[in-house]
Amino acid sequence: MKTQSKADLIKENKRTRIFFNFASLVYPIIDMNLFPEYRRALKKLDLPKEWTVLDLASGTGILAGAFAERGHTVTGFDFAKRLQNRAKRRFPKVRFELFDLMDLNTLPESSYDLVSMGYFLHGVHPDFRLQVLQEARRISRKHVIVFDYCCPGNWFVRFIEWIEGPYYPNFVNGNRKDDFNSAGLSVNKEIHLSDFGNVWLLSPVLPKGS
Ligand SMILES: C[S@@+](CC[C@H](N)C(=O)[O-])C[C@H]1O[C@@H](n2cnc3c(N)ncnc32)[C@H](O)[C@@H]1O
């Protein structure tokens, strides 16, 4: 795949933001299916409640909200205002900010215990995927947690992803562990959650500071 320049990324992000603000209409259906999956996964992972969380691409806030329900202090970043307005109404305990993940390099190193992202990576160019994973590794003190596709979904999933953009086939046919390793992350735990979804608990390949 052709490399993505900064100008391409800016153009693409503008398109993505418009798409997701528009898609806010169908989000209640997606949330109904995903929210229980996030809750189940976090119960299984059972991470210490005092660990702070930065949820990237927080959308309607269901992953951030699932963390908050378990007692974590959570911040959610997303750039789609309509989705974020829903998130703020539904999960008042979470601090949501309008933020373009392209600017993650402005955040201090090791500023949150956990950095999470739910169904974000499959929708972006491999170069931006790598950039966000590298930044997540830098910003987290303990772990990066990724929820996303493990395997090709049914026709409905493929149709939705076809509308979202061109990167889903590259993502589902790629090797996740290679992506994580390229960003300096290794898989600590991998849990299969549904016919097409996984969660990966990741740690820095080398301890931070070495
Ligand atoms: C498929 S949705 C997932 C939302 C949420 N994590 C969930 O699991 O329901 C992808 C989200 O990524 C957000 N997003 C995509 N590119 C982004 C960027 N560059 N900066 C901030 N948010 C972004 C979109 O606005 C959207 O809310």
PDB file of C-alpha atoms and ligand atoms in Angstrom:
ATOM      1  CA  MET A   1       0.000   0.000   0.000  1.00  0.00           C
ATOM      2  CA  LYS A   2       1.227   3.518  -0.859  1.00  0.00           C
ATOM      3  CA  THR A   3       2.698   5.400   2.127  1.00  0.00           C
ATOM      4  CA  GLN A   4       0.484   8.067   3.668  1.00  0.00           C
ATOM      5  CA  SER A   5       1.816  11.627   3.691  1.00  0.00           C
ATOM      6  CA  LYS A   6       0.825  14.136   6.385  1.00  0.00           C
ATOM      7  CA  ALA A   7      -1.351  15.931   3.798  1.00  0.00           C
ATOM      8  CA  ASP A   8      -3.091  12.623   2.921  1.00  0.00           C
ATOM      9  CA  LEU A   9      -3.680  11.937   6.622  1.00  0.00           C
ATOM     10  CA  ILE A  10      -5.207  15.370   7.210  1.00  0.00           C
ATOM     11  CA  LYS A  11      -7.502  14.921   4.208  1.00  0.00           C
ATOM     12  CA  GLU A  12      -8.465  11.411   5.289  1.00  0.00           C
ATOM     13  CA  ASN A  13      -9.154  12.496   8.888  1.00  0.00           C
ATOM     14  CA  LYS A  14     -11.521  15.176   7.654  1.00  0.00           C
ATOM     15  CA  ARG A  15     -13.452  12.575   5.647  1.00  0.00           C
ATOM     16  CA  THR A  16     -13.474  10.136   8.587  1.00  0.00           C
ATOM     17  CA  ARG A  17     -14.811  12.786  10.988  1.00  0.00           C
ATOM     18  CA  ILE A  18     -17.690  13.602   8.635  1.00  0.00           C
ATOM     19  CA  PHE A  19     -18.414   9.879   8.180  1.00  0.00           C
ATOM     20  CA  PHE A  20     -18.593   9.181  11.928  1.00  0.00           C
ATOM     21  CA  ASN A  21     -20.688  12.252  12.729  1.00  0.00           C
ATOM     22  CA  PHE A  22     -23.132  11.033  10.097  1.00  0.00           C
ATOM     23  CA  ALA A  23     -22.935   7.422  11.356  1.00  0.00           C
ATOM     24  CA  SER A  24     -23.988   8.549  14.848  1.00  0.00           C
ATOM     25  CA  LEU A  25     -27.552   7.736  13.731  1.00  0.00           C
ATOM     26  CA  VAL A  26     -26.857   3.970  13.592  1.00  0.00           C
ATOM     27  CA  TYR A  27     -24.629   3.823  16.661  1.00  0.00           C
ATOM     28  CA  PRO A  28     -27.332   2.676  19.127  1.00  0.00           C
ATOM     29  CA  ILE A  29     -27.435  -0.665  17.219  1.00  0.00           C
ATOM     30  CA  ILE A  30     -23.648  -1.083  17.307  1.00  0.00           C
ATOM     31  CA  ASP A  31     -23.485  -0.096  20.987  1.00  0.00           C
ATOM     32  CA  MET A  32     -26.134  -2.641  21.953  1.00  0.00           C
ATOM     33  CA  ASN A  33     -23.857  -5.431  20.685  1.00  0.00           C
ATOM     34  CA  LEU A  34     -20.450  -4.084  21.658  1.00  0.00           C
ATOM     35  CA  PHE A  35     -21.074  -2.705  25.147  1.00  0.00           C
ATOM     36  CA  PRO A  36     -21.756  -6.170  26.695  1.00  0.00           C
ATOM     37  CA  GLU A  37     -18.650  -7.505  24.895  1.00  0.00           C
ATOM     38  CA  TYR A  38     -16.455  -4.761  26.398  1.00  0.00           C
ATOM     39  CA  ARG A  39     -17.902  -5.358  29.875  1.00  0.00           C
ATOM     40  CA  ARG A  40     -17.326  -9.118  29.606  1.00  0.00           C
ATOM     41  CA  ALA A  41     -13.739  -8.640  28.436  1.00  0.00           C
ATOM     42  CA  LEU A  42     -12.859  -6.169  31.195  1.00  0.00           C
ATOM     43  CA  LYS A  43     -14.324  -8.541  33.773  1.00  0.00           C
ATOM     44  CA  LYS A  44     -12.071 -11.306  32.435  1.00  0.00           C
ATOM     45  CA  LEU A  45      -8.988  -9.059  32.389  1.00  0.00           C
ATOM     46  CA  ASP A  46      -9.809  -7.787  35.904  1.00  0.00           C
ATOM     47  CA  LEU A  47      -7.219  -4.993  35.905  1.00  0.00           C
ATOM     48  CA  PRO A  48      -6.511  -2.996  39.088  1.00  0.00           C
ATOM     49  CA  LYS A  49      -9.235  -0.371  39.464  1.00  0.00           C
ATOM     50  CA  GLU A  50      -6.800   2.329  40.523  1.00  0.00           C
ATOM     51  CA  TRP A  51      -5.148   2.241  37.064  1.00  0.00           C
ATOM     52  CA  THR A  52      -6.034   5.335  35.031  1.00  0.00           C
ATOM     53  CA  VAL A  53      -7.251   4.889  31.443  1.00  0.00           C
ATOM     54  CA  LEU A  54      -6.990   6.941  28.261  1.00  0.00           C
ATOM     55  CA  ASP A  55      -9.475   5.579  25.717  1.00  0.00           C
ATOM     56  CA  LEU A  56      -8.521   6.576  22.162  1.00  0.00           C
ATOM     57  CA  ALA A  57     -11.227   6.973  19.509  1.00  0.00           C
ATOM     58  CA  SER A  58     -13.828   6.731  22.267  1.00  0.00           C
ATOM     59  CA  GLY A  59     -16.834   7.313  19.945  1.00  0.00           C
ATOM     60  CA  THR A  60     -20.091   6.995  21.913  1.00  0.00           C
ATOM     61  CA  GLY A  61     -18.045   6.141  24.999  1.00  0.00           C
ATOM     62  CA  ILE A  62     -18.956   2.498  25.521  1.00  0.00           C
ATOM     63  CA  LEU A  63     -15.408   1.231  26.171  1.00  0.00           C
ATOM     64  CA  ALA A  64     -14.553   4.264  28.324  1.00  0.00           C
ATOM     65  CA  GLY A  65     -17.871   3.752  30.137  1.00  0.00           C
ATOM     66  CA  ALA A  66     -17.182   0.040  30.702  1.00  0.00           C
ATOM     67  CA  PHE A  67     -13.851   0.978  32.336  1.00  0.00           C
ATOM     68  CA  ALA A  68     -15.521   3.703  34.438  1.00  0.00           C
ATOM     69  CA  GLU A  69     -18.190   1.266  35.656  1.00  0.00           C
ATOM     70  CA  ARG A  70     -15.386  -0.888  37.070  1.00  0.00           C
ATOM     71  CA  GLY A  71     -14.026   2.056  39.042  1.00  0.00           C
ATOM     72  CA  HIS A  72     -11.244   3.345  36.752  1.00  0.00           C
ATOM     73  CA  THR A  73     -10.679   7.071  36.222  1.00  0.00           C
ATOM     74  CA  VAL A  74     -11.124   7.473  32.466  1.00  0.00           C
ATOM     75  CA  THR A  75     -10.478  10.074  29.779  1.00  0.00           C
ATOM     76  CA  GLY A  76     -11.843   9.566  26.256  1.00  0.00           C
ATOM     77  CA  PHE A  77     -10.491  11.211  23.103  1.00  0.00           C
ATOM     78  CA  ASP A  78     -12.374  11.396  19.813  1.00  0.00           C
ATOM     79  CA  PHE A  79     -12.843  13.978  17.085  1.00  0.00           C
ATOM     80  CA  ALA A  80     -16.480  13.263  16.137  1.00  0.00           C
ATOM     81  CA  LYS A  81     -18.544  15.772  18.120  1.00  0.00           C
ATOM     82  CA  ARG A  82     -21.917  14.074  17.626  1.00  0.00           C
ATOM     83  CA  LEU A  83     -20.672  10.737  18.944  1.00  0.00           C
ATOM     84  CA  GLN A  84     -18.949  12.491  21.820  1.00  0.00           C
ATOM     85  CA  ASN A  85     -22.122  14.367  22.804  1.00  0.00           C
ATOM     86  CA  ARG A  86     -23.847  11.002  23.194  1.00  0.00           C
ATOM     87  CA  ALA A  87     -20.908   9.714  25.211  1.00  0.00           C
ATOM     88  CA  LYS A  88     -21.030  12.705  27.589  1.00  0.00           C
ATOM     89  CA  ARG A  89     -24.756  12.246  28.204  1.00  0.00           C
ATOM     90  CA  ARG A  90     -24.472   8.502  28.813  1.00  0.00           C
ATOM     91  CA  PHE A  91     -21.260   8.356  30.868  1.00  0.00           C
ATOM     92  CA  PRO A  92     -21.014  11.564  32.934  1.00  0.00           C
ATOM     93  CA  LYS A  93     -18.186  10.143  35.093  1.00  0.00           C
ATOM     94  CA  VAL A  94     -15.815  10.014  32.083  1.00  0.00           C
ATOM     95  CA  ARG A  95     -13.934  13.126  30.917  1.00  0.00           C
ATOM     96  CA  PHE A  96     -14.375  13.287  27.127  1.00  0.00           C
ATOM     97  CA  GLU A  97     -12.289  15.616  24.966  1.00  0.00           C
ATOM     98  CA  LEU A  98     -12.462  16.489  21.285  1.00  0.00           C
ATOM     99  CA  PHE A  99      -9.028  15.452  20.073  1.00  0.00           C
ATOM    100  CA  ASP A 100      -7.474  14.331  16.776  1.00  0.00           C
ATOM    101  CA  LEU A 101      -5.264  11.289  17.403  1.00  0.00           C
ATOM    102  CA  MET A 102      -2.845  12.722  14.861  1.00  0.00           C
ATOM    103  CA  ASP A 103      -1.736  15.017  17.742  1.00  0.00           C
ATOM    104  CA  LEU A 104      -0.992  12.324  20.334  1.00  0.00           C
ATOM    105  CA  ASN A 105       2.680  13.367  20.270  1.00  0.00           C
ATOM    106  CA  THR A 106       1.653  16.444  22.309  1.00  0.00           C
ATOM    107  CA  LEU A 107       0.830  14.259  25.352  1.00  0.00           C
ATOM    108  CA  PRO A 108       3.481  13.626  28.003  1.00  0.00           C
ATOM    109  CA  GLU A 109       5.192  10.224  28.177  1.00  0.00           C
ATOM    110  CA  SER A 110       3.753   7.673  30.667  1.00  0.00           C
ATOM    111  CA  SER A 111       0.787   9.872  31.552  1.00  0.00           C
ATOM    112  CA  TYR A 112      -1.837   7.080  31.925  1.00  0.00           C
ATOM    113  CA  ASP A 113      -1.549   3.529  33.261  1.00  0.00           C
ATOM    114  CA  LEU A 114      -3.581   2.089  30.381  1.00  0.00           C
ATOM    115  CA  VAL A 115      -4.205   3.288  26.858  1.00  0.00           C
ATOM    116  CA  SER A 116      -7.135   1.537  25.152  1.00  0.00           C
ATOM    117  CA  MET A 117      -8.732   1.639  21.729  1.00  0.00           C
ATOM    118  CA  GLY A 118     -11.865  -0.146  20.501  1.00  0.00           C
ATOM    119  CA  TYR A 119     -12.431  -0.893  16.805  1.00  0.00           C
ATOM    120  CA  PHE A 120     -10.257   2.006  15.682  1.00  0.00           C
ATOM    121  CA  LEU A 121      -7.182   0.410  14.097  1.00  0.00           C
ATOM    122  CA  HIS A 122      -8.946  -1.477  11.291  1.00  0.00           C
ATOM    123  CA  GLY A 123     -10.310   1.795   9.883  1.00  0.00           C
ATOM    124  CA  VAL A 124      -7.039   3.635   9.328  1.00  0.00           C
ATOM    125  CA  HIS A 125      -4.065   3.488   6.954  1.00  0.00           C
ATOM    126  CA  PRO A 126      -1.253   1.131   8.163  1.00  0.00           C
ATOM    127  CA  ASP A 127       1.083   4.127   8.634  1.00  0.00           C
ATOM    128  CA  PHE A 128      -1.365   5.893  10.967  1.00  0.00           C
ATOM    129  CA  ARG A 129      -2.081   2.554  12.696  1.00  0.00           C
ATOM    130  CA  LEU A 130       1.607   2.229  13.493  1.00  0.00           C
ATOM    131  CA  GLN A 131       1.874   5.867  14.610  1.00  0.00           C
ATOM    132  CA  VAL A 132      -1.069   5.526  17.037  1.00  0.00           C
ATOM    133  CA  LEU A 133       0.251   2.235  18.459  1.00  0.00           C
ATOM    134  CA  GLN A 134       3.700   3.771  19.002  1.00  0.00           C
ATOM    135  CA  GLU A 135       2.176   6.787  20.718  1.00  0.00           C
ATOM    136  CA  ALA A 136      -0.063   4.553  22.855  1.00  0.00           C
ATOM    137  CA  ARG A 137       3.036   2.660  23.979  1.00  0.00           C
ATOM    138  CA  ARG A 138       4.808   5.931  24.852  1.00  0.00           C
ATOM    139  CA  ILE A 139       1.823   7.399  26.746  1.00  0.00           C
ATOM    140  CA  SER A 140       0.969   4.255  28.776  1.00  0.00           C
ATOM    141  CA  ARG A 141       2.773   3.315  31.987  1.00  0.00           C
ATOM    142  CA  LYS A 142       1.590  -0.305  32.042  1.00  0.00           C
ATOM    143  CA  HIS A 143      -0.383  -1.658  29.103  1.00  0.00           C
ATOM    144  CA  VAL A 144      -2.008  -0.887  25.788  1.00  0.00           C
ATOM    145  CA  ILE A 145      -5.358  -2.627  25.226  1.00  0.00           C
ATOM    146  CA  VAL A 146      -6.701  -3.155  21.716  1.00  0.00           C
ATOM    147  CA  PHE A 147     -10.170  -4.409  20.798  1.00  0.00           C
ATOM    148  CA  ASP A 148     -10.629  -5.098  17.108  1.00  0.00           C
ATOM    149  CA  TYR A 149     -11.306  -7.647  14.384  1.00  0.00           C
ATOM    150  CA  CYS A 150      -9.444 -10.916  14.650  1.00  0.00           C
ATOM    151  CA  CYS A 151     -11.015 -12.483  11.544  1.00  0.00           C
ATOM    152  CA  PRO A 152     -13.248 -11.610   8.610  1.00  0.00           C
ATOM    153  CA  GLY A 153     -16.803 -10.791   9.684  1.00  0.00           C
ATOM    154  CA  ASN A 154     -20.106 -11.787   8.058  1.00  0.00           C
ATOM    155  CA  TRP A 155     -21.544 -10.006   4.999  1.00  0.00           C
ATOM    156  CA  PHE A 156     -23.105  -7.273   7.169  1.00  0.00           C
ATOM    157  CA  VAL A 157     -19.792  -6.443   8.880  1.00  0.00           C
ATOM    158  CA  ARG A 158     -17.993  -6.449   5.520  1.00  0.00           C
ATOM    159  CA  PHE A 159     -20.662  -4.154   4.048  1.00  0.00           C
ATOM    160  CA  ILE A 160     -20.387  -1.638   6.940  1.00  0.00           C
ATOM    161  CA  GLU A 161     -16.590  -1.680   6.694  1.00  0.00           C
ATOM    162  CA  TRP A 162     -16.739  -1.217   2.932  1.00  0.00           C
ATOM    163  CA  ILE A 163     -18.720   1.985   3.553  1.00  0.00           C
ATOM    164  CA  GLU A 164     -16.289   3.141   6.268  1.00  0.00           C
ATOM    165  CA  GLY A 165     -13.231   3.051   4.012  1.00  0.00           C
ATOM    166  CA  PRO A 166     -10.598   0.988   2.197  1.00  0.00           C
ATOM    167  CA  TYR A 167      -8.426  -0.406   5.058  1.00  0.00           C
ATOM    168  CA  TYR A 168     -10.495  -3.234   6.564  1.00  0.00           C
ATOM    169  CA  PRO A 169      -9.302  -5.984   4.110  1.00  0.00           C
ATOM    170  CA  ASN A 170      -5.653  -5.021   4.687  1.00  0.00           C
ATOM    171  CA  PHE A 171      -6.278  -5.182   8.452  1.00  0.00           C
ATOM    172  CA  VAL A 172      -8.129  -8.515   8.706  1.00  0.00           C
ATOM    173  CA  ASN A 173      -5.725 -10.231   6.330  1.00  0.00           C
ATOM    174  CA  GLY A 174      -2.660  -8.822   8.077  1.00  0.00           C
ATOM    175  CA  ASN A 175      -0.727 -10.176  11.037  1.00  0.00           C
ATOM    176  CA  ARG A 176      -1.676  -8.393  14.270  1.00  0.00           C
ATOM    177  CA  LYS A 177       1.388  -9.563  16.177  1.00  0.00           C
ATOM    178  CA  ASP A 178       3.651  -8.061  13.502  1.00  0.00           C
ATOM    179  CA  ASP A 179       1.774  -4.744  13.792  1.00  0.00           C
ATOM    180  CA  PHE A 180       2.161  -4.750  17.574  1.00  0.00           C
ATOM    181  CA  ASN A 181       5.834  -5.759  17.433  1.00  0.00           C
ATOM    182  CA  SER A 182       6.600  -3.000  14.909  1.00  0.00           C
ATOM    183  CA  ALA A 183       5.286  -0.530  17.482  1.00  0.00           C
ATOM    184  CA  GLY A 184       7.460  -2.036  20.242  1.00  0.00           C
ATOM    185  CA  LEU A 185       4.589  -3.945  21.856  1.00  0.00           C
ATOM    186  CA  SER A 186       4.207  -7.641  22.620  1.00  0.00           C
ATOM    187  CA  VAL A 187       1.080  -9.653  23.343  1.00  0.00           C
ATOM    188  CA  ASN A 188       0.576 -10.403  27.015  1.00  0.00           C
ATOM    189  CA  LYS A 189      -2.895 -11.862  26.707  1.00  0.00           C
ATOM    190  CA  GLU A 190      -5.232 -12.451  23.762  1.00  0.00           C
ATOM    191  CA  ILE A 191      -8.924 -13.237  24.288  1.00  0.00           C
ATOM    192  CA  HIS A 192     -11.326 -14.279  21.562  1.00  0.00           C
ATOM    193  CA  LEU A 193     -14.612 -12.450  22.310  1.00  0.00           C
ATOM    194  CA  SER A 194     -16.960 -13.187  19.402  1.00  0.00           C
ATOM    195  CA  ASP A 195     -17.019 -14.654  15.869  1.00  0.00           C
ATOM    196  CA  PHE A 196     -14.901 -11.744  14.683  1.00  0.00           C
ATOM    197  CA  GLY A 197     -13.595  -9.805  17.704  1.00  0.00           C
ATOM    198  CA  ASN A 198     -10.569 -10.078  19.966  1.00  0.00           C
ATOM    199  CA  VAL A 199      -8.972  -8.151  22.779  1.00  0.00           C
ATOM    200  CA  TRP A 200      -5.192  -7.959  23.085  1.00  0.00           C
ATOM    201  CA  LEU A 201      -3.463  -6.882  26.284  1.00  0.00           C
ATOM    202  CA  LEU A 202      -0.074  -5.522  25.225  1.00  0.00           C
ATOM    203  CA  SER A 203       3.135  -4.595  27.032  1.00  0.00           C
ATOM    204  CA  PRO A 204       6.260  -2.776  25.857  1.00  0.00           C
ATOM    205  CA  VAL A 205       8.715  -5.274  24.309  1.00  0.00           C
ATOM    206  CA  LEU A 206      11.504  -3.708  26.356  1.00  0.00           C
ATOM    207  CA  PRO A 207      10.770  -2.275  29.796  1.00  0.00           C
ATOM    208  CA  LYS A 208      10.381   1.490  29.532  1.00  0.00           C
ATOM    209  CA  GLY A 209      13.566   3.443  29.958  1.00  0.00           C
ATOM    210  CA  SER A 210      15.860   0.537  28.900  1.00  0.00           C
TER     211      SER A 210
HETATM  212  C1  LIG B   1     -15.526   2.329  14.763  1.00  0.00           C
HETATM  213  S1  LIG B   1     -15.559   3.735  15.817  1.00  0.00           S
HETATM  214  C2  LIG B   1     -15.223   3.018  17.399  1.00  0.00           C
HETATM  215  C3  LIG B   1     -15.743   3.852  18.551  1.00  0.00           C
HETATM  216  C4  LIG B   1     -15.583   3.248  19.940  1.00  0.00           C
HETATM  217  N1  LIG B   1     -14.195   3.023  20.272  1.00  0.00           N
HETATM  218  C5  LIG B   1     -16.356   1.965  20.053  1.00  0.00           C
HETATM  219  O1  LIG B   1     -15.752   0.925  20.303  1.00  0.00           O
HETATM  220  O2  LIG B   1     -17.592   2.010  19.903  1.00  0.00           O
HETATM  221  C6  LIG B   1     -14.031   4.565  15.417  1.00  0.00           C
HETATM  222  C7  LIG B   1     -13.918   5.907  16.123  1.00  0.00           C
HETATM  223  O3  LIG B   1     -12.632   6.442  15.806  1.00  0.00           O
HETATM  224  C8  LIG B   1     -12.758   7.841  15.743  1.00  0.00           C
HETATM  225  N2  LIG B   1     -11.592   8.361  15.015  1.00  0.00           N
HETATM  226  C9  LIG B   1     -11.130   7.964  13.794  1.00  0.00           C
HETATM  227  N3  LIG B   1     -10.024   8.655  13.459  1.00  0.00           N
HETATM  228  C10 LIG B   1      -9.777   9.513  14.494  1.00  0.00           C
HETATM  229  C11 LIG B   1      -8.796  10.503  14.735  1.00  0.00           C
HETATM  230  N4  LIG B   1      -7.829  10.767  13.837  1.00  0.00           N
HETATM  231  N5  LIG B   1      -8.850  11.203  15.889  1.00  0.00           N
HETATM  232  C12 LIG B   1      -9.841  10.982  16.797  1.00  0.00           C
HETATM  233  N6  LIG B   1     -10.807  10.051  16.636  1.00  0.00           N
HETATM  234  C13 LIG B   1     -10.782   9.330  15.492  1.00  0.00           C
HETATM  235  C14 LIG B   1     -14.091   8.059  15.049  1.00  0.00           C
HETATM  236  O4  LIG B   1     -14.597   9.362  15.252  1.00  0.00           O
HETATM  237  C15 LIG B   1     -14.942   6.966  15.722  1.00  0.00           C
HETATM  238  O5  LIG B   1     -15.576   7.450  16.861  1.00  0.00           O
END
